[in-house]
mmCIF file of C-alpha atoms in Angstrom:
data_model
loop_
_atom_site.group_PDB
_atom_site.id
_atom_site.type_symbol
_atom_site.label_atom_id
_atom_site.label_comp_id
_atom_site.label_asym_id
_atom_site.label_seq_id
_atom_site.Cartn_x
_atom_site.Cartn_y
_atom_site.Cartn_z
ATOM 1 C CA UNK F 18 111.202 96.814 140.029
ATOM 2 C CA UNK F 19 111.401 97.705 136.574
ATOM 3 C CA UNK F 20 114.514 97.955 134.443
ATOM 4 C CA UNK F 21 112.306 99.653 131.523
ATOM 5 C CA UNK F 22 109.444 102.359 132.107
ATOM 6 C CA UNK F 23 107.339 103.079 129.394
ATOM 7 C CA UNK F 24 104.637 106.111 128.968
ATOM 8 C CA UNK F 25 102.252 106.561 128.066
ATOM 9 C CA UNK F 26 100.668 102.710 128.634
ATOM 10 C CA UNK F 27 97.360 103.887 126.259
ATOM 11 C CA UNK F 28 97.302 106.428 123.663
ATOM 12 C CA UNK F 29 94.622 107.817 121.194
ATOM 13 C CA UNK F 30 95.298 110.117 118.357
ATOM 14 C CA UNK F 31 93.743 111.476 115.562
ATOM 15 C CA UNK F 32 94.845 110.725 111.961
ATOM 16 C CA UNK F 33 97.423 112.582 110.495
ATOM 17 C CA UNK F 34 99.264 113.614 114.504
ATOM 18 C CA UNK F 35 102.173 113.623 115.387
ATOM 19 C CA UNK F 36 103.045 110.340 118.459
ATOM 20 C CA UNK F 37 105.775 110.742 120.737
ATOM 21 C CA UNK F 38 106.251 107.473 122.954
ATOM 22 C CA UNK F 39 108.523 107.528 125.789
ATOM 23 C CA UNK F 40 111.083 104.936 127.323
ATOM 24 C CA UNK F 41 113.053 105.376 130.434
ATOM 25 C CA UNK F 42 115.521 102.850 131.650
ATOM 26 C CA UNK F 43 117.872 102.438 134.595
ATOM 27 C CA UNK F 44 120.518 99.809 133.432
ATOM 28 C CA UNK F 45 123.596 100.198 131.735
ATOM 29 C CA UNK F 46 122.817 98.998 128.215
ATOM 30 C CA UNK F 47 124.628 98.033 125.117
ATOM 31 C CA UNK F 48 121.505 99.060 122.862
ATOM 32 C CA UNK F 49 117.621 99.704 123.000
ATOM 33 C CA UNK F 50 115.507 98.624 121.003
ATOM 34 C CA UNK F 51 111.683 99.240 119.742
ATOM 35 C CA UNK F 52 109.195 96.782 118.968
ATOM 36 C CA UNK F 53 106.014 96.484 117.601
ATOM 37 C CA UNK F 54 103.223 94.108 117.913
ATOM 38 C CA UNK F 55 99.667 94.294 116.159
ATOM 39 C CA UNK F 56 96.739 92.896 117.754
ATOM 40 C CA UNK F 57 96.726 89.145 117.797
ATOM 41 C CA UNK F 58 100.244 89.369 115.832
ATOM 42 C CA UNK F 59 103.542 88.882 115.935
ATOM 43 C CA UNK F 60 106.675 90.789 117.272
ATOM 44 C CA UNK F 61 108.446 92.699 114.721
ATOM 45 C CA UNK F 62 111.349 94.735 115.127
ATOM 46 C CA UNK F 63 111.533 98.417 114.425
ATOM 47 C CA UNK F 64 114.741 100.029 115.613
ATOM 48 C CA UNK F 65 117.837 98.868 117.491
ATOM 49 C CA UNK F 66 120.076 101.906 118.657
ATOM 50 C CA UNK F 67 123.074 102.846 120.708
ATOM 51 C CA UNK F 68 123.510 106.441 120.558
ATOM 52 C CA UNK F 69 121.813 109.061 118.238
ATOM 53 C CA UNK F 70 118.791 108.482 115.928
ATOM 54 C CA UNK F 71 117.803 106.420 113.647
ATOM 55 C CA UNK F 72 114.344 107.392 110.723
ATOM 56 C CA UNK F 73 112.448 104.010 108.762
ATOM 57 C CA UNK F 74 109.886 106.243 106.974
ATOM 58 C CA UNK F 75 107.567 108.197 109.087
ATOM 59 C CA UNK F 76 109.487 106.542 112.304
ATOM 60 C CA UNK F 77 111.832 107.979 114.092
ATOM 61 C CA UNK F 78 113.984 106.525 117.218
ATOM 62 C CA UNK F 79 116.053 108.543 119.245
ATOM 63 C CA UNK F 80 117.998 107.686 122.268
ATOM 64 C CA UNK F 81 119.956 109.558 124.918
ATOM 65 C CA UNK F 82 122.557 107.918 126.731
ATOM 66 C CA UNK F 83 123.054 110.095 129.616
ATOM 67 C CA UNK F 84 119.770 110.585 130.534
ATOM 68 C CA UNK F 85 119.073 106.841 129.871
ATOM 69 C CA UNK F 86 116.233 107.913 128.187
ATOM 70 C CA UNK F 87 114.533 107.203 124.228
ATOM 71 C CA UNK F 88 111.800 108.421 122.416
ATOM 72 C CA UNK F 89 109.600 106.380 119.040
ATOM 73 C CA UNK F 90 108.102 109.568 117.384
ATOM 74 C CA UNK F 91 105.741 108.295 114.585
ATOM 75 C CA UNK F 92 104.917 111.703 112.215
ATOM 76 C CA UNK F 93 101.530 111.764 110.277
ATOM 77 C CA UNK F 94 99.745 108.956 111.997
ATOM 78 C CA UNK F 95 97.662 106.731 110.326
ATOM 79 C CA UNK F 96 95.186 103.922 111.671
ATOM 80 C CA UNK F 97 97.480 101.006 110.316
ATOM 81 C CA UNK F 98 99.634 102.745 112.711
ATOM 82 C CA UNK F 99 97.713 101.276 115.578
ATOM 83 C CA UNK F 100 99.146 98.434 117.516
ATOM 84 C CA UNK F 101 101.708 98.668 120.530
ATOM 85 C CA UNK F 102 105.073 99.479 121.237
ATOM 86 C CA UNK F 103 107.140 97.931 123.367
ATOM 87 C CA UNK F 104 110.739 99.280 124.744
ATOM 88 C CA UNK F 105 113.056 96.734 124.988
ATOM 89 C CA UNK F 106 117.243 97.110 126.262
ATOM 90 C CA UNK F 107 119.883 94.502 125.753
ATOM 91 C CA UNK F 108 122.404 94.446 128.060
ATOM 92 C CA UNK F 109 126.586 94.166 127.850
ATOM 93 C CA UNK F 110 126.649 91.341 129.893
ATOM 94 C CA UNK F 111 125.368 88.762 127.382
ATOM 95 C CA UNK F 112 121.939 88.363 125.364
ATOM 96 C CA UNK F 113 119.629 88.887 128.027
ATOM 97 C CA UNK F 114 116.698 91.525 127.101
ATOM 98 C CA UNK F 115 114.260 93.634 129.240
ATOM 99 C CA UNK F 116 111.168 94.724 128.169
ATOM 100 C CA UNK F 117 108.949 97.602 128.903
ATOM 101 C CA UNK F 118 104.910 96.518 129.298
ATOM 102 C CA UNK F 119 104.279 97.957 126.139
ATOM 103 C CA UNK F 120 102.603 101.033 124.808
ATOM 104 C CA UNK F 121 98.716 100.609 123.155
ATOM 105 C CA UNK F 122 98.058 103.067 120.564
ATOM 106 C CA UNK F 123 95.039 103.814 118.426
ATOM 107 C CA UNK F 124 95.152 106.081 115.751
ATOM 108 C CA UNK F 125 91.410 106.876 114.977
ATOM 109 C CA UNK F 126 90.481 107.922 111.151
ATOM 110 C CA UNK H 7 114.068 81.993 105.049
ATOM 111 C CA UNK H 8 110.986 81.450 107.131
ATOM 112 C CA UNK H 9 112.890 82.930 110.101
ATOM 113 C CA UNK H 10 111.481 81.656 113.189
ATOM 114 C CA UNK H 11 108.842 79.757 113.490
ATOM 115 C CA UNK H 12 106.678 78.064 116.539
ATOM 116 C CA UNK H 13 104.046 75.290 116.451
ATOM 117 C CA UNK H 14 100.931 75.323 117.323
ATOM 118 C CA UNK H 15 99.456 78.768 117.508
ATOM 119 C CA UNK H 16 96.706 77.725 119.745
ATOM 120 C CA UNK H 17 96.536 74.766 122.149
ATOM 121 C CA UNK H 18 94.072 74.285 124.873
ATOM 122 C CA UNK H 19 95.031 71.994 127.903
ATOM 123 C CA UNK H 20 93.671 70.577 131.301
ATOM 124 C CA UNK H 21 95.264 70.889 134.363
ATOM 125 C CA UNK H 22 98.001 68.243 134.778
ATOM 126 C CA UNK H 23 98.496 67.815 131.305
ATOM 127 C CA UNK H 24 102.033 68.216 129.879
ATOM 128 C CA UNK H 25 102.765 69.033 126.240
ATOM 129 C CA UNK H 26 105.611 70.803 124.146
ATOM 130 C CA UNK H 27 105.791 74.025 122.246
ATOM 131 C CA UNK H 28 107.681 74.046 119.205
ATOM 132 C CA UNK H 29 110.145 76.519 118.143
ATOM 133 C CA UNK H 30 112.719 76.439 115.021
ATOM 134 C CA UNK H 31 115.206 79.011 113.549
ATOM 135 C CA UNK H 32 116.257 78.921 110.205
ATOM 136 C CA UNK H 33 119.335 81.893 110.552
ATOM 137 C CA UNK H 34 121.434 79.980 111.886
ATOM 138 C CA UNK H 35 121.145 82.234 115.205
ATOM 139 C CA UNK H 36 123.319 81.049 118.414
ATOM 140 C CA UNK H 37 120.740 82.784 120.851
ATOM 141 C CA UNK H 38 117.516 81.589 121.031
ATOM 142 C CA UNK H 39 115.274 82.479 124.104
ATOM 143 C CA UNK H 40 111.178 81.529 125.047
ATOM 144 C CA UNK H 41 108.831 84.100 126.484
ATOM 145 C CA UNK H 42 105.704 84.654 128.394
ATOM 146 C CA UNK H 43 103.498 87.875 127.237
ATOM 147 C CA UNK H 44 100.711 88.282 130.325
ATOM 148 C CA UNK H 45 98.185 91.249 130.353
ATOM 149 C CA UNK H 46 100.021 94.189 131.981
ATOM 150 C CA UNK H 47 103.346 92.681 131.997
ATOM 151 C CA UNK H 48 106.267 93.170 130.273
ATOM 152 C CA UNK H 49 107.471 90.066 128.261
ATOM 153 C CA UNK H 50 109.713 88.091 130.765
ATOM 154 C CA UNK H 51 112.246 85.598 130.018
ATOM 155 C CA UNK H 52 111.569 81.856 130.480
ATOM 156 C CA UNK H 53 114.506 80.204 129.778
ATOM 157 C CA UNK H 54 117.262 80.829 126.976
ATOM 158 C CA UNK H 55 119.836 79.043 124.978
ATOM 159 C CA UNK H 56 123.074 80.556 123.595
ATOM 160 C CA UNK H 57 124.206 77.810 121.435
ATOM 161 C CA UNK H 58 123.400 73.615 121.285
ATOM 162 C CA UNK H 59 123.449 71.438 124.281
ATOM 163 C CA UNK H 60 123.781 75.481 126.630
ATOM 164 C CA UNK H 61 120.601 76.223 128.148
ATOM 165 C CA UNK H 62 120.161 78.830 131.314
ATOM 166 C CA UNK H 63 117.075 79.692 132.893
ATOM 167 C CA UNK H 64 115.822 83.130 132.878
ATOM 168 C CA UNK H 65 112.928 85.232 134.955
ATOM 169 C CA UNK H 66 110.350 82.737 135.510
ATOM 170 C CA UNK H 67 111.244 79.018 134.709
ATOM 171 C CA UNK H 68 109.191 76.767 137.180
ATOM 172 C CA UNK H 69 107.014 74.572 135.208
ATOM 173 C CA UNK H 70 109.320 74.643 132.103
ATOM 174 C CA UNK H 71 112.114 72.476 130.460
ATOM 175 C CA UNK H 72 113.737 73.029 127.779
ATOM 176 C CA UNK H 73 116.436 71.601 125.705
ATOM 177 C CA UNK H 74 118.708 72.469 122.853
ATOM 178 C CA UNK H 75 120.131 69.678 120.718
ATOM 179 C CA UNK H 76 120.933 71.457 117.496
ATOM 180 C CA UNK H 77 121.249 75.252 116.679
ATOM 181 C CA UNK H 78 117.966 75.120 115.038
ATOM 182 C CA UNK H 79 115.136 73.862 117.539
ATOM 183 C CA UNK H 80 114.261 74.736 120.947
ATOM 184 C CA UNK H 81 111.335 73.412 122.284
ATOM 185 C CA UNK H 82 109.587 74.247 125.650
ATOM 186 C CA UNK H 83 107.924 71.452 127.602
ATOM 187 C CA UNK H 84 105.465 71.972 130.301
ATOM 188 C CA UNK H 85 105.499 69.041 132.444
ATOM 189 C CA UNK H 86 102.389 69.713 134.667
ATOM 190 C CA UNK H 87 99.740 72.438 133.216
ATOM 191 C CA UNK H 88 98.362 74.809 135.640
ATOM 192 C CA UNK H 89 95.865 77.988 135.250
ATOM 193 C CA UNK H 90 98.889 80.339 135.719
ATOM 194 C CA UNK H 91 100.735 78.822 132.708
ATOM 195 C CA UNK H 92 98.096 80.151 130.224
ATOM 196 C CA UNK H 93 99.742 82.846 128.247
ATOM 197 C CA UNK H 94 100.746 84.252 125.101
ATOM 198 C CA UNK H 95 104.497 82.167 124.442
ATOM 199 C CA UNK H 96 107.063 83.573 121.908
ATOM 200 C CA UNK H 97 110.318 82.369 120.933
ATOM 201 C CA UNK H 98 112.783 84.710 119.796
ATOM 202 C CA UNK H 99 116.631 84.027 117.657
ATOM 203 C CA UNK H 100 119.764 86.322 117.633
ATOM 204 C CA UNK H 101 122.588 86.185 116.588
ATOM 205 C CA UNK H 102 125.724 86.680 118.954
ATOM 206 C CA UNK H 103 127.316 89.588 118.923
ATOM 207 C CA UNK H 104 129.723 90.687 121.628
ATOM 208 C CA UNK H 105 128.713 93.413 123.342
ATOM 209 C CA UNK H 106 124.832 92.799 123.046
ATOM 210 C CA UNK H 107 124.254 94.444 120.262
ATOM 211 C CA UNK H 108 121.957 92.129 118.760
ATOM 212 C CA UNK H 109 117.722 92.631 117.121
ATOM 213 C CA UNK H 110 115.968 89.898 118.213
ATOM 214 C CA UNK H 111 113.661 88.215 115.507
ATOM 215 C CA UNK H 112 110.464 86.735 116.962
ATOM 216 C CA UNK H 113 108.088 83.675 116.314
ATOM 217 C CA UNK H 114 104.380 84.486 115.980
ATOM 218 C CA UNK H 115 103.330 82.911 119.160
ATOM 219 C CA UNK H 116 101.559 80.476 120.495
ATOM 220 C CA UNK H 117 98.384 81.151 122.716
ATOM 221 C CA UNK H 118 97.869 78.084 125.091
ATOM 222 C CA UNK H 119 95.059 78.687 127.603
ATOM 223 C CA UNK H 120 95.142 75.337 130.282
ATOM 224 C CA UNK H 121 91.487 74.881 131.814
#
């Protein structure tokens, strides 16, 4: 079973759209959290959020509690856009993370 | 602050070989946990540390030790390589926060294939 569900697993867009990446979770969480890792690369943290949502430039996070449900919208995509995102939740009971298997996008000039 | 960082970045072994991944912190971070990253799967928990000399195991330990003598390094040993240990290996700090509500910061991986 998963904790985290993530959808779509492989996305193409075209320059300049608009991304919506979703995350579904059935765990009660102390905050979720979105990722993102280029090819061959590193891990690098994008958002951490409890409640509400949260913008870093043409990124936007939002989460909703009761639904246990979160969304990474990424406005005017660009190829250097293009890597995946993965949906992670931290739980109350102590550090322990789960992570979604990640979402592959390509954003095609 | 270099923030965290892992040695080596690729390592090739043979079956039956043993060898240790490297993995320091430099944030002073209580929390400090290792990772596997397979095709298709989530990343899943090895084993994790939440301060010096505490160490727990997490999803999928067999085949690993680890150890945590001072806040900032916590290597991963495999004692016995086998074909299902190659994988993509992070190591990721936090701090500790009560309640959870902590970002992970993660190492740029090491990518150890065992032949």
């Amino acid at each position: 079973k998963n904790e985290v569900e993530q959808s779509p697993q492989n996305l193409t867009a075209q320059e300049g759209e608009f991304i919506t990446i979703n995350c579904s979770y059935s765990v009660g969480i102390s905050a979720l959290h979105w990722l993102q890792q280029h090819p061959g690369g590193g891990i690098v943290s994008l958002f951490m959020l409890s409640s509400g949502k949260k913008k870093h430039g043409r990124l936007i996070a939002t989460i909703n509690i009761q639904e246990k449900h979160s969304s990474l919208h990424i406005t005017a995509s660009h190829p250097r856009d293009s890597a995946v995102y993965i949906c992670a939740v931290s739980r109350n009971t102590g550090n322990q993370f789960y992570f979604g298997t990640g979402t592959s996008l390509t954003v095609i000039p | 602050n270099a923030g965290v960082t892992q040695t080596p970045k690729f390592q090739v072994l043979k079956t039956g070989q043993s060898m240790t991944l490297q993995c320091a912190q430099d944030m002073n971070h209580e929390y400090m946990s290792w990772y596997r990253q397979d095709p298709g799967m989530g990343l899943r928990l090895i084993h994790y540390s939440v301060g010096a000399g505490i160490t727990d195991q997490g999803e999928v330990p067999n085949g690993y030790n680890v150890s945590r003598s001072t806040t900032e390094d916590f290597p991963l040993r495999l004692l016995s390589a086998a074909p299902s240990q190659t994988s993509v290996y992070f190591c990721a700090s936090s701090y500790s926060l009560a309640g959870g509500y902590n970002e992970q910061f993660f190492g740029p991986g090491t990518r150890l294939t065992v032949l």
